[in-house]
Structures are given as C-alpha cells and as structure tokens.
Coordinates of C-alpha atoms in Angstrom, one line a residue:
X1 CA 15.6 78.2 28.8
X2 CA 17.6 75.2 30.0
X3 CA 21.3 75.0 29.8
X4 CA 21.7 73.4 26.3
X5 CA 19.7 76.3 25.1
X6 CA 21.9 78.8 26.6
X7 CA 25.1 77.0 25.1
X8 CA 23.5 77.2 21.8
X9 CA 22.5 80.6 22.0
X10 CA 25.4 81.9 23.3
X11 CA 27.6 80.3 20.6
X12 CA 25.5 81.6 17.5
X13 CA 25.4 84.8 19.5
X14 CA 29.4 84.5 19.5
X15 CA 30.0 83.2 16.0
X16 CA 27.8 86.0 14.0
X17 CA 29.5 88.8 16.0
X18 CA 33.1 87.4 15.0
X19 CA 31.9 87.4 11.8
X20 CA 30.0 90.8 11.5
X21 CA 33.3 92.6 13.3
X22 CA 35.7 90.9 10.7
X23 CA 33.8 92.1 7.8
X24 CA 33.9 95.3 9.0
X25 CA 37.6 94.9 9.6
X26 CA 38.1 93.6 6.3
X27 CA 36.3 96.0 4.3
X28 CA 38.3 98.8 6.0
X29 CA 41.8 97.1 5.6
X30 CA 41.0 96.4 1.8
X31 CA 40.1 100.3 1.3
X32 CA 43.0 101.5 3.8
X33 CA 45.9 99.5 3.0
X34 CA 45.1 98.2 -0.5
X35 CA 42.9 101.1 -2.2
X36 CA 40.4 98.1 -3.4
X37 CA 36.9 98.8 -2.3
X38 CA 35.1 96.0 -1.2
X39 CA 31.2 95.6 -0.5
X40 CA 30.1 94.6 3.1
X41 CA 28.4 91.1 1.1
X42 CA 32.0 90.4 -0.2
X43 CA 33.7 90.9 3.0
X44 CA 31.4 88.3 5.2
X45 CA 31.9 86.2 2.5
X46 CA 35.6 86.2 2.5
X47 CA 35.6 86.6 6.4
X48 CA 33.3 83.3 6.3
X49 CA 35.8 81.5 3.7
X50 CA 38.6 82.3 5.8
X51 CA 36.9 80.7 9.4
X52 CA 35.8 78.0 7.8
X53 CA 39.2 77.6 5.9
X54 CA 37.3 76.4 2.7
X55 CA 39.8 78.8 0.6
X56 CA 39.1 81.8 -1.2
X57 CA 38.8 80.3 -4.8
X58 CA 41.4 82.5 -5.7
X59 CA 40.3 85.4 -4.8
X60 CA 42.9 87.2 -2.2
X61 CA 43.3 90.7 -3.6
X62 CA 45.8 91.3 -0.9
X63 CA 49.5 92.0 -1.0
X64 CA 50.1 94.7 2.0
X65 CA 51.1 93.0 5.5
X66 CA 48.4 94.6 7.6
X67 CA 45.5 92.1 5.5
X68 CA 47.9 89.8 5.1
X69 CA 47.9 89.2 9.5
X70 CA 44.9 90.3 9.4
X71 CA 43.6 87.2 7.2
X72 CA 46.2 85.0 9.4
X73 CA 44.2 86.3 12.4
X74 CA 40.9 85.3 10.7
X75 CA 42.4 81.5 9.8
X76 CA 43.5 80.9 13.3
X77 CA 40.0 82.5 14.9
X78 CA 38.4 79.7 12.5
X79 CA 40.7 77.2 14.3
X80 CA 40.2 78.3 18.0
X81 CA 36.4 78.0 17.3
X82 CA 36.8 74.5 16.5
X83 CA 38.5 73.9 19.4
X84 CA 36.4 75.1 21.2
X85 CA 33.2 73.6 20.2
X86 CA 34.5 70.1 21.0
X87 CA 34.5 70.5 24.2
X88 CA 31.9 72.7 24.7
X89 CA 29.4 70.7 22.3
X90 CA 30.9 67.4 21.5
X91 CA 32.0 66.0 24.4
X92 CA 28.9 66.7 26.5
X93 CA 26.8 65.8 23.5
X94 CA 28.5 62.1 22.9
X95 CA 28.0 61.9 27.0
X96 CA 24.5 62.9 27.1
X97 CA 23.9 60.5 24.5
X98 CA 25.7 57.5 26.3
X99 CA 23.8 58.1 29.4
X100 CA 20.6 56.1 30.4
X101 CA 17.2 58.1 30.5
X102 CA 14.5 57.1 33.1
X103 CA 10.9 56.5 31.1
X104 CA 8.8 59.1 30.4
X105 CA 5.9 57.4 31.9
X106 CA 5.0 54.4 34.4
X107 CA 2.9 51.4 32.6
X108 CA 2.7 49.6 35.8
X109 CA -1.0 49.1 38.5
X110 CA -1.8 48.5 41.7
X111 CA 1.6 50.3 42.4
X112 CA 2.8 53.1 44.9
X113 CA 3.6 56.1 44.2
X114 CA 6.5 57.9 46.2
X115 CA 6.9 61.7 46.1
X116 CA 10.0 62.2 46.1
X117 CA 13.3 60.1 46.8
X118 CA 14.7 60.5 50.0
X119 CA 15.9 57.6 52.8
X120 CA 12.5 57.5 54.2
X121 CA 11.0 56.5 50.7
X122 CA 13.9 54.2 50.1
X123 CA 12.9 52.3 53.5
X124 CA 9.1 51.9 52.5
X125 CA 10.4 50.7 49.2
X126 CA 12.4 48.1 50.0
X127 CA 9.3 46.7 52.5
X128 CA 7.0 46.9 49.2
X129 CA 10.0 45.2 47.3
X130 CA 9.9 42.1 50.0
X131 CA 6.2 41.9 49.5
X132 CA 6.6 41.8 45.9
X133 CA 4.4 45.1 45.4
X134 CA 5.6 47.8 42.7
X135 CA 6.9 51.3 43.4
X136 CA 7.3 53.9 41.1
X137 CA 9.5 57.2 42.8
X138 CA 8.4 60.6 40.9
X139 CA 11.7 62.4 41.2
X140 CA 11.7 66.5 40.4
X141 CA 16.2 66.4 40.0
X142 CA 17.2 64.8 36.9
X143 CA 20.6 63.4 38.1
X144 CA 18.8 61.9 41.1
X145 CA 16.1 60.3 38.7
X146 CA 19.0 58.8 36.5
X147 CA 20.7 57.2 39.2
X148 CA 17.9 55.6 41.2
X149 CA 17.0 54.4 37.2
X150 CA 20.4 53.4 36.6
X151 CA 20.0 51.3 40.5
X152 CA 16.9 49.6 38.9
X153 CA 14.5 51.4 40.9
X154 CA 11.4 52.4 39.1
X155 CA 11.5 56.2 38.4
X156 CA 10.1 59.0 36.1
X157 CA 11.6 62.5 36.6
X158 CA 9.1 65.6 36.7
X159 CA 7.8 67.7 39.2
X160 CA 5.4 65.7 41.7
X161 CA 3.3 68.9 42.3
X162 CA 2.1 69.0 38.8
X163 CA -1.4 66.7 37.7
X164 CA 0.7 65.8 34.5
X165 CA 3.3 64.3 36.5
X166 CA 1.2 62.2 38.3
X167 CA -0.8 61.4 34.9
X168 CA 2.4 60.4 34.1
X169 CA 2.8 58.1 37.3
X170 CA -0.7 56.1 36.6
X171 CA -2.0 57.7 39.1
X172 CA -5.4 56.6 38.0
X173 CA -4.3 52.7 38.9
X174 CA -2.4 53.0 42.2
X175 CA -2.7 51.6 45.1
X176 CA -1.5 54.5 46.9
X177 CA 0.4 57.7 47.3
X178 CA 3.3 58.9 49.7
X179 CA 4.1 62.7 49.6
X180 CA 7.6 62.6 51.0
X181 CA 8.8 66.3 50.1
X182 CA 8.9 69.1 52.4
X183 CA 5.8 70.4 54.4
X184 CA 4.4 72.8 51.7
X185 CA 5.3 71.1 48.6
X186 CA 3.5 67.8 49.9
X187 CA 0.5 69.9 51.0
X188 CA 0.5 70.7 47.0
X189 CA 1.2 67.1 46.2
X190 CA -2.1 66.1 48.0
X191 CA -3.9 68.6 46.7
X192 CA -2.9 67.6 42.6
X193 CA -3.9 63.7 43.7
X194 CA -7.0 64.6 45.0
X195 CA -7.9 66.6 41.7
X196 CA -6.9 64.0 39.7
X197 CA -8.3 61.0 42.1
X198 CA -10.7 61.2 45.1
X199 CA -10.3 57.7 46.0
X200 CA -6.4 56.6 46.4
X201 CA -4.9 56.5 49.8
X202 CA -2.9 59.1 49.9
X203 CA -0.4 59.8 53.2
X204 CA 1.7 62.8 53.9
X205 CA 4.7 63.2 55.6
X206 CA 5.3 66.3 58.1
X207 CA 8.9 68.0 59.8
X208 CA 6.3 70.5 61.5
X209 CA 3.4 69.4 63.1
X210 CA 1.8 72.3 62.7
X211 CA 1.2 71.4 59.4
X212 CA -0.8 68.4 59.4
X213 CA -4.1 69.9 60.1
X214 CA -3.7 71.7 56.4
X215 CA -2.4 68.3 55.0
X216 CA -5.5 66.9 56.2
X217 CA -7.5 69.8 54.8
X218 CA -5.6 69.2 51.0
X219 CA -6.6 65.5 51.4
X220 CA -4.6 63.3 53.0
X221 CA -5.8 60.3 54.4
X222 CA -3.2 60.3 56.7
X223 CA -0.5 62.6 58.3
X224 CA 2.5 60.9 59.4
X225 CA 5.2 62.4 62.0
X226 CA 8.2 60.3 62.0
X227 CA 10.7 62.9 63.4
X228 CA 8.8 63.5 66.7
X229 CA 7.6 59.9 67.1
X230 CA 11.8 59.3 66.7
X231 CA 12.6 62.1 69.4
X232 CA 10.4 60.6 72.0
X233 CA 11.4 57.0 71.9
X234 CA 15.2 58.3 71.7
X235 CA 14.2 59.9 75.2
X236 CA 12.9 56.7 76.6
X237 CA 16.1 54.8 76.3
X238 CA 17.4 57.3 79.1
X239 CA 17.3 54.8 82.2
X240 CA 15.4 57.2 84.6
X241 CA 12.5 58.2 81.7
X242 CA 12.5 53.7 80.9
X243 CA 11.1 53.8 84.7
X244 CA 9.1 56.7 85.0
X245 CA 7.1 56.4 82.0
X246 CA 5.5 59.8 80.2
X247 CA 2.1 60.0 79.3
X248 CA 1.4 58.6 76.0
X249 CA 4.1 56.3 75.7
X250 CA 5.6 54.4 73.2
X251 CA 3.7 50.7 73.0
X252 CA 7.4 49.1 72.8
X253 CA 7.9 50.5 76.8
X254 CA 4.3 50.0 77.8
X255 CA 4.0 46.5 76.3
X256 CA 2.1 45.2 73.2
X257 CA -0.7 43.2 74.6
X258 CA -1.7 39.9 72.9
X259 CA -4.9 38.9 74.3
X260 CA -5.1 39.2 77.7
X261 CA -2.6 37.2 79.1
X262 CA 0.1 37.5 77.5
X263 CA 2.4 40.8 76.6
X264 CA 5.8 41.4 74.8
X265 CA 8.2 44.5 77.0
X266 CA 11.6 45.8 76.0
X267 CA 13.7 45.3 78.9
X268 CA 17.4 47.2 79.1
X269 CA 20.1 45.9 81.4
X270 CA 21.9 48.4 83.0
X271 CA 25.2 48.0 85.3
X272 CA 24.6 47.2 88.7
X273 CA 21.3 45.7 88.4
X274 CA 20.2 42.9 89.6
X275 CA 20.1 41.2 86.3
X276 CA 23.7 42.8 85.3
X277 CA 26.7 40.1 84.0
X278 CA 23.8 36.9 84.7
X279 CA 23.1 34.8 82.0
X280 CA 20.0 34.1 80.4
X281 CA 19.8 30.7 82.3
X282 CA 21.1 32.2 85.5
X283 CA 17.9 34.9 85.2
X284 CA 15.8 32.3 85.3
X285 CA 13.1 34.2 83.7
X286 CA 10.1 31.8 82.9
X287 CA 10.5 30.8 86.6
X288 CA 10.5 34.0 88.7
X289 CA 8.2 35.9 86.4
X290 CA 7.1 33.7 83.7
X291 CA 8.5 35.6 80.9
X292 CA 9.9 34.2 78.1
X293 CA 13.5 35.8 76.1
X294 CA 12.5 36.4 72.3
X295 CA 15.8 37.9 71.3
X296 CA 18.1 40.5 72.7
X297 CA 19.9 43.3 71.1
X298 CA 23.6 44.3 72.4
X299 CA 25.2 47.5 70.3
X300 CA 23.1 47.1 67.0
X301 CA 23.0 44.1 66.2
X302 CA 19.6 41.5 67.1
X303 CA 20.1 38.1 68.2
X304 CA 17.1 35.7 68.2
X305 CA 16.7 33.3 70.0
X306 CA 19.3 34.0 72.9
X307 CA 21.1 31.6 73.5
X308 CA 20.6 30.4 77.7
X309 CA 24.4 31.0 78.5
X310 CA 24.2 34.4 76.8
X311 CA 25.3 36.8 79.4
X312 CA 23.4 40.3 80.1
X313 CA 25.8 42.9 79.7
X314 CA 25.3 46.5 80.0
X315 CA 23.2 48.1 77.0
X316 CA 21.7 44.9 76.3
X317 CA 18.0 44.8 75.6
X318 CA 15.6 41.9 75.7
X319 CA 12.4 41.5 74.3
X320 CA 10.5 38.9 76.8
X321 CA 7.0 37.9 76.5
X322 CA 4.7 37.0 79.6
X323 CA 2.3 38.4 81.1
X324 CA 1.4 42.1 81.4
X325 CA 1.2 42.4 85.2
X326 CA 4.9 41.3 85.8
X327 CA 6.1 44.2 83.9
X328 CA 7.4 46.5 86.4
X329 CA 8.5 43.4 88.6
X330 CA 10.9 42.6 85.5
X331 CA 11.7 46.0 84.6
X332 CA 13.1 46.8 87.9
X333 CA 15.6 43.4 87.7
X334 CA 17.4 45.3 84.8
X335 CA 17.3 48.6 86.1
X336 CA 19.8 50.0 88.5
X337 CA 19.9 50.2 92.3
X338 CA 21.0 53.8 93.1
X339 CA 20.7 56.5 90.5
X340 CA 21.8 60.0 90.5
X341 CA 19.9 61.5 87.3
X342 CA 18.6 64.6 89.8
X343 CA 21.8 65.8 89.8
X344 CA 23.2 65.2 86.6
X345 CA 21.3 66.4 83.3
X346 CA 20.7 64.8 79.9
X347 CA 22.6 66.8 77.3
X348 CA 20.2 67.0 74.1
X349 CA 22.4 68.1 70.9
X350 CA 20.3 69.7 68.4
X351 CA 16.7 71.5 68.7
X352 CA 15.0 70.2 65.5
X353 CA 11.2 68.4 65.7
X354 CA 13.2 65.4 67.2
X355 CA 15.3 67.1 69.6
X356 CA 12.0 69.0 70.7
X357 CA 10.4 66.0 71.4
X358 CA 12.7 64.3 73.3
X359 CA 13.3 67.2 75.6
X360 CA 9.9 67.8 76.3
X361 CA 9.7 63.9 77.1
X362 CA 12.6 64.1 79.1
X363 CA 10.8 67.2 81.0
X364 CA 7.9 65.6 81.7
X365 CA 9.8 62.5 83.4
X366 CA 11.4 65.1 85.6
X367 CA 14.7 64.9 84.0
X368 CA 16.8 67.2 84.3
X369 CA 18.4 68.8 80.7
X370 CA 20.7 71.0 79.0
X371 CA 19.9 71.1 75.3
X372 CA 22.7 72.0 73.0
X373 CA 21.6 73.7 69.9
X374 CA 24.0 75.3 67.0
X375 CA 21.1 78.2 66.6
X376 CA 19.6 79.9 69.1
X377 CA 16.0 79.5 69.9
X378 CA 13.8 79.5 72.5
X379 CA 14.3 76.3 74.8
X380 CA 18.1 76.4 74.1
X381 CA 21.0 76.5 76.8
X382 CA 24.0 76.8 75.0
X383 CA 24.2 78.1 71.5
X384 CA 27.4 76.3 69.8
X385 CA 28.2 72.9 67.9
X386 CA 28.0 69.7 69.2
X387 CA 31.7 68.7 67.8
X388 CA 33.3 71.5 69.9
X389 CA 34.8 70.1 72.9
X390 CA 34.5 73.8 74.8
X391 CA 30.8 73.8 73.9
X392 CA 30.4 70.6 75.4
X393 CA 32.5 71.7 78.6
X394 CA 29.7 74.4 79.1
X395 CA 26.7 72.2 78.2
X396 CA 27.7 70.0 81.6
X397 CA 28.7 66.8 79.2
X398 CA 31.4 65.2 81.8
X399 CA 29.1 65.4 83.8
X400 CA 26.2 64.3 82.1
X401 CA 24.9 60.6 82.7
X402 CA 23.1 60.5 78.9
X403 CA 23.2 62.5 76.0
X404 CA 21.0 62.4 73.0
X405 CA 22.3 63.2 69.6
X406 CA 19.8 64.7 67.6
X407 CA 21.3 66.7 64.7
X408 CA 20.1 66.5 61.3
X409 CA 23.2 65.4 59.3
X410 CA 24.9 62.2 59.9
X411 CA 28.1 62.9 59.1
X412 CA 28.0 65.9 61.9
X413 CA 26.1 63.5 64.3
X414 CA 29.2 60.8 63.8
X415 CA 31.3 63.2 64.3
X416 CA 29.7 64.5 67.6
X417 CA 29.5 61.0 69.1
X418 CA 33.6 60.4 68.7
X419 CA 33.9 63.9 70.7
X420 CA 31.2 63.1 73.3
X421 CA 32.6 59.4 74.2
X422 CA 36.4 60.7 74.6
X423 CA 35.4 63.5 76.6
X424 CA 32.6 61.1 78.6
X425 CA 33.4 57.4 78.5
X426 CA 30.7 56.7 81.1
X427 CA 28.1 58.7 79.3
X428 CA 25.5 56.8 78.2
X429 CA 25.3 57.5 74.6
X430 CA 21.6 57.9 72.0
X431 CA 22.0 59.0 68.4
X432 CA 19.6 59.9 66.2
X433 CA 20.6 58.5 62.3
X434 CA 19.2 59.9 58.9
X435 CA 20.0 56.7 56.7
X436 CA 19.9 53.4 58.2
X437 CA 23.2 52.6 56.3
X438 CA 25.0 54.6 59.0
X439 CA 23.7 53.2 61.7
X440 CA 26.3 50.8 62.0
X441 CA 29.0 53.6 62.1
X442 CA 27.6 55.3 64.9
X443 CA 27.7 52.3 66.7
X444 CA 31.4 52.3 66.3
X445 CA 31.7 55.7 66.9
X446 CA 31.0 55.4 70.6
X447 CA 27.1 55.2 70.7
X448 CA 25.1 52.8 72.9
X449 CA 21.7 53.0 71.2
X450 CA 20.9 54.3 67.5
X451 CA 17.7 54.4 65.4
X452 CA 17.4 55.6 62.3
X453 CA 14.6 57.5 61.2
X454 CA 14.6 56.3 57.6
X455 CA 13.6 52.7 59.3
X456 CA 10.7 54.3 61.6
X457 CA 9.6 56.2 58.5
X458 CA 9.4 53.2 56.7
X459 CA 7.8 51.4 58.9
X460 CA 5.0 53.9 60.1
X461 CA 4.5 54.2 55.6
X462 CA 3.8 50.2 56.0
X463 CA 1.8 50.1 58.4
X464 CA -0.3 52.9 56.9
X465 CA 0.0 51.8 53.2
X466 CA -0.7 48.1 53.3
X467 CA -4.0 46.8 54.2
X468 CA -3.0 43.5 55.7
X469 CA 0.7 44.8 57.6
X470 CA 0.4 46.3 61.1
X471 CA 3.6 47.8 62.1
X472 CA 3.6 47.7 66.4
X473 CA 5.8 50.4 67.5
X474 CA 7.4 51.6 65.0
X475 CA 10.3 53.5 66.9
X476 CA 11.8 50.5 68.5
X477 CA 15.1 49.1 67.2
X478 CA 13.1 45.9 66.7
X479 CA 10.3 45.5 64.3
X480 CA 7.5 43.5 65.5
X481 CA 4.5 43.3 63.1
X482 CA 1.2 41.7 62.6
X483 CA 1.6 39.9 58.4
X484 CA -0.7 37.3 56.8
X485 CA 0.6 34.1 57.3
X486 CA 1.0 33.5 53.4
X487 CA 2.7 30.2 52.3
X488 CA 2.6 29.3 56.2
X489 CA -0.8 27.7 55.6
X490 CA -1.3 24.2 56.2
X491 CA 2.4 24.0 57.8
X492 CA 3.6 23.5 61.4
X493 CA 6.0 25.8 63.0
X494 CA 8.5 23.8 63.2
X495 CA 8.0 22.6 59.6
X496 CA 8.1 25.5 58.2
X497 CA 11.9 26.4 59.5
X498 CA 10.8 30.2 59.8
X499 CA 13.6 31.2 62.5
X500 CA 16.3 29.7 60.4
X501 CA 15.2 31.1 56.9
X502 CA 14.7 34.5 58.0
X503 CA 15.9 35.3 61.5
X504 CA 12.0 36.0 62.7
X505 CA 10.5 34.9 65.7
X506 CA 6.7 33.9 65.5
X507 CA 5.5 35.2 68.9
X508 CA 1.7 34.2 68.2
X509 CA -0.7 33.0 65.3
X510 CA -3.8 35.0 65.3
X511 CA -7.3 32.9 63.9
X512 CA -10.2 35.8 63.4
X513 CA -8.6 38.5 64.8
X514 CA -7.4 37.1 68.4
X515 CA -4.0 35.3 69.4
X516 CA -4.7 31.7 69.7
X517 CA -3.3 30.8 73.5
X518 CA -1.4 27.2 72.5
X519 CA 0.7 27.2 69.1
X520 CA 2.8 24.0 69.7
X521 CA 5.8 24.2 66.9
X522 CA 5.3 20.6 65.9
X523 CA 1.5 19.9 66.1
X524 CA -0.1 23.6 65.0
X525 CA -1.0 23.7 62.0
X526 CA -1.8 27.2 60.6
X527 CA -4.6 28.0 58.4
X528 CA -5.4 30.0 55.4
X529 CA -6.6 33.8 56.6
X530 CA -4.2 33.2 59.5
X531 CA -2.1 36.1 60.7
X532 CA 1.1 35.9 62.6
X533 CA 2.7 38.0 65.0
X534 CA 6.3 38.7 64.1
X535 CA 9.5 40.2 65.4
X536 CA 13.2 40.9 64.5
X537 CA 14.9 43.6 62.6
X538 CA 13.6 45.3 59.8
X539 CA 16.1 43.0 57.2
X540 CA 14.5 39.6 59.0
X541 CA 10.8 40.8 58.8
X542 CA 11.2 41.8 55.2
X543 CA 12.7 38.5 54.7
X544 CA 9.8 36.8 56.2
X545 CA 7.3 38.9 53.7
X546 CA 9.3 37.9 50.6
X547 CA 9.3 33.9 51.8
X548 CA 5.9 33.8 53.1
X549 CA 4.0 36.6 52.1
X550 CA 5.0 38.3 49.1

C-alpha cells in the first residue's frame, strides 16, 4: 500500500468512527436528557447532517443543554474535518498534480541503458551526449527520476531488476547496458537483460572485486572496477612510488606507445629537481631528450599547448611525447635529488576498495604507511576520523611527506584536506573525489592532486561501451583517447583549427590501425576511416566528439 493509500484509508477509517461514536452519543443523550427515543438509523443521519452542516430540515427535537453542546460539538467536529482535509488531501493533491512525471516507457533505439543514476552514470552520459548517442537512466526512487526528467535527461522510474522495467527501457533495441547499482543488485540486473536479450553488451560495475567472477557468471560482458583502478593511480602520484614503479602499472606512468618510436609519459616536477622553477624553453626538452611538451597541468586545471616561457613549478605535470627509451632519463629531471620517504610514511585516510588499493601499491614500492581508517579492520593503524586533528597527531601526519585522502563522502574528504594542510603545509597532498563537480573545491581546500572517480568511471564505461572510442588510461587527470576522425576528413590540421575549438591536442593520426610517423599541420590531409589520437581533459575531448565526431 503506498502512502496515498494509507492517507485515504486512514481518513475513511477516521470519519466512520466519528460518525458511528456520535450516533451512539446521540441516541443516548436524546433518551437521557430528552425522554425521546431515537433509532440508531436516525441518529447517523442527524450526526451526518450535523458534520456536514447541511441542516436538519427542521428536525432538532432538542431543548435540554447537554444535546444542545452536544450538537455544537458535532458542528464544529464537521468543521475541524474540513480543515483538516485541506491540508492533508488538497494541498498535496493540487502539488502532485502540478508536478512533471517522467514517461512510462522509452520510444527511443540504438540507445544506452544506465542502471541506475549515480555520478558515475552521469559521467558516461554526458560522453554519449557529446557523441550525440541517446541514454535512457532506469531510476528505482521516484523523486530522483523526476528531477533528472525535470534536468532533461531521459529517464523512466521502476525497478532495474525487474524484465518489465527493462521492457519498458527498449531493451530489445539498445545498444547497450550499464548496471551501475550496488554489487548484488547489478548481478540481478545482468541476469534480467540476459533473459530478456542474449545479445546486448551488457557491463557491470563492482565496489568488491570479489564479485565480478559472479557478474561474469550472470552475464556480463564486462566487469568494470573503477574504485581500485582510482586507488592505485592515487598511489602513483606519491614521488617515491612515480620512480619505483609497481608491477602492473598504470599505462599513463609506464608510457602509451605509438608505434615504436614514439611514446607519450606524465612527467611531475617536484621542488629541487633539476627541472624545478625552469621554463619550458629553458628545459630545452626536444634537444636533450627529444621530447616534445603536449600540455601541462598545475593544481587542476590543463593547459595545452604550454606556452615556452611557462615556468615548471612544483606539482606541475607535463605530458611530453618522444621516444620510449628516454623515459627514465626525463623522469629523473623532474624528480628530486635527496629524498627521505624511508623515514617518513604516507598517511592513507580511509580503508575502502580505493584506500586498499593504494596501500597495497604503496607496499609494494616499499613505502612506508600508516593507514587511517574511521572503522577498524584488518590492515588499519589508527581507528579515528580523518577531520580530528588528535587522530592525525597519532597517525604520524606532521610528519608525513604525502597523504592520500580516500574517504567515501566528499564533503568529509573536503573537510579532511583543510585539517591536513594546516596541520602539514609541506605535505604533499592526493584526494580521492566522488563527483567531478567538487573537484575544484578540493583543490582549494589545500590538495595538490585530485581525481574523481565519476570521470574514471566514465571513461572506463566509454571505452567499454563504444565500439570506435578507446579510452588510454583512464585514471590519469588527462584523458587521452583513440576517436574516429569524423568531420576531420579531407582537412589539414591546421585547417581544421582543432586546438582552438576544443582545447585538444592531436598527438598522431592513425591510417589502418598504426600511427602514421609525419602529420605536417599544413600539408596532412586526413582521410575518411582515419582515427586520431587525442588528449586534454575530459570537457575538451568531449568537445572534440561533439565537433568532429558526433
């Protein structure tokens, strides 16, 4: 029974007992106090007259002043009833009727299907949006349907677990499906596509990797684990893990080869290196190690192209291109000299799958860490919350050269990194974000590097969705990614004005699957079935797709 139902019930529930107990009341005043019998029929019908105050049509065979207050009682009961039913009933009823409704069903094909809404979904839609492909979010709360619908996102509310809701979706002409709920509802999502269609790409989303072997066994095509993917490139921005690099990682820190000769490497600049306060020109990168500066981020925000009398603060990070076998050469330009991580830990706040993962990263690059957890569990040091300032005396934090914030609630994790930075100034500072809206907060809450994992979700659901996007390292801060060249066909680099319409930076065209080795802005001409090979944030490459691709 849903609330309207109850209301309803309850109030005829309400009314006929007023009614049956005044009768009763009646009939016993009129025989007590006025020695005139009355029948139970007559007394709900003059009890009924009275609440309704339609009048008695003469009839009030009453002179004594018990039934005389006794009637008043009855009138002003009618009145308080009234009174009350406005707000109860016709208020909410006159709202309910003003407010907008999300269809009951989705007309549209060769859409995507997102089970449910959260920041992660809202990341891959806005990708789909730029390449001008549909989405249609199946959302089980009703207020959360109505506002997405009311933001003019395509919507139906209804339970994603259950084969009508999907019916209800068009399952039958999607393109795909992303289950985006928690671990055991999307196992049940997977398993309601598959019944309904054996065919549609269908990818899952796990907190616990555990899980993904029985996603795979309910159908998915493919199991997708942003959080600890997230954790573990949080961990490689700590300078002494950038140049010890674990096994397995990330293709951003081991370089993303294009052909053979040439690769593209994140480089950070840290204080005291040799690169440290130079500029660009000053670096003289082409020269010494025949890399080439794509763009460079300093505290959030990407630049592209640097400019040559940009100067290489602390923090900064460039993405170069050149080739592969000058990588360390480079890498050790913008690291320190002298280091002291041995003796002073990496605090990790919060033991969720990404705090996990970037401990155990941090472990394996000999690190040493104090992880900082408001539960205990096994792997914690210090039980307590990452806002308390005693709890970060006894997790070693002024001491600490890095910290990683990786709590799952971004208001807390804001809140952590204004503690942590007055208590540690020098601390180099990571932070985890939920919603890629806050990103920009954290920065000015103190933190030196942020990634959100609503932008590494969305990107990993691209990459994995679209048949002609390839997403290369997804966890970076900067998106690079491999997109048909589109409307760049039978233009010229340079004619085409790419860097100043979107922000992008065309780091190769690819002809048949392999970079071509000259692309000349002002004599290349691309070709139709060309890809490109793209980088800049996640806003500039989605910018690209709608201008060249969608």
């Amino acid at each position: 029974m849903n609330n309207w139902q109850q209301r309803i019930a309850g109030a005829l529930v309400t009314v006929v007992a007023v009614v049956l107990v005044y009768a009763a009341g009646y009939q016993w005043g009129m025989a007590a106090f006025e020695g005139v019998p009355v029948s139970y029929a007559q007394a709900v019908q003059v009890v009924v007259e009275s609440i309704t105050t339609a009048g008695f049509g003469g009839h009030a065979p009453w002179s004594s002043t018990a039934m005389s207050l006794f009637v008043l009682a009855m009138n002003l009961t009618g009145m308080l009833l009234v009174f009350l039913a406005v707000p109860l009933f016709v208020v909410p009823l006159v709202r309910e009727a003003l407010k907008t409704h999300p269809p009951a069903r989705a007309s549209m094909s060769g859409h995507f299907i997102i089970c449910a809404f959260s920041p992660r979904g809202a990341a891959f839609a806005a990708g789909l949006a730029s390449r001008g492909r549909d989405h249609v979010f199946v959302e089980p709360d009703p207020e959360t349907a109505r506002s997405l619908y009311d933001d003019g996102h395509a919507v139906i509310e209804g339970d994603p677990e259950l084969t009508r809701t999907l019916k209800n979706a068009n399952l039958s002409e999607a393109a795909g499906v992303v289950a985006d709920a928690d671990d055991d509802a999307n196992a049940s999502i997977a398993l309601s596509v598959r019944e309904l269609n054996a065919d549609v790409r269908l990818a899952t989303l796990v907190a616990d990797p555990a899980a993904a072997s029985y996603h795979r066994l309910a159908g998915a095509d493919a199991v997708l684990s942003p959080r600890q993917l997230l954790g573990r490139s949080l961990a490689r921005q700590v300078p002494t893990v950038l140049t010890r690099p674990a096994a397995g990682e990330g293709a951003a820190e081991g370089g993303i080869a294009l052909g053979d000769h040439v690769a593209l490497f994140e480089i950070k600049i840290e204080p005291g290196s040799v690169l440290f306060e130079k500029s660009v020109r000053e670096a003289r990168l082409r020269e010494r190690f025949g890399f080439d500066a794509i763009g460079a981020w300093k505290r959030g925000r990407f630049t592209s192209p640097v400019a040559p009398d940009a100067q290489l603060e602390a923090g900064t990070r460039l993405l170069v291109a050149g080739p592969p076998g000058q990588r360390r050469a480079l890498r050790q330009e913008g690291a320190a000299a002298v280091r002291s991580f041995g003796e002073r830990p990496v605090v990790v706040a919060g033991h969720g799958q990404a705090g996990r993962a970037a401990a155990s990263t941090l472990a394996e690059a000999g690190a040493r860490t104090v992880v900082l957890n408001r539960d205990k569990q096994e792997g914690v040091d210090v039980v307590g919350d990452a806002r308390d300032p005693e709890t970060l005396e006894e997790a070693e934090l002024p001491e600490a050269k890095a910290a990683i914030v990786a709590v799952d609630d971004d208001t807390t994790a804001i809140a952590a990194t204004l503690v942590m930075r007055d208590i540690n100034p020098a601390l180099y500072l990571i932070v985890r974000a939920n919603r890629e809206a806050d990103e920009q907060k954290l920065y000015r809450a103190g933190a030196d590097y942020v990634q959100s994992l609503a932008t590494v979700s969305g990107r990993m659901m691209r990459s994995t969705m679209l048949e002609d996007e390839q997403v290369f390292a997804p966890e970076t801060q900067i998106e690079i990614a491999r997109l048909p060249a589109g409307a760049l066909a039978g233009q010229t680099l340079a004619g085409a004005r790419v860097r100043s319409r979107t922000g992008c930076t065309v780091l190769a065209a690819m002809r048949n699957g392999a970079p071509l080795p000259e692309m000349d802005p002002d004599a290349f001409r691309f070709a139709e079935g060309d890809d490109v090979l793209v980088a800049g944030t996640s806003e500039q490459v989605q910018q690209f797709e709608a201008a060249y691709v969608g």
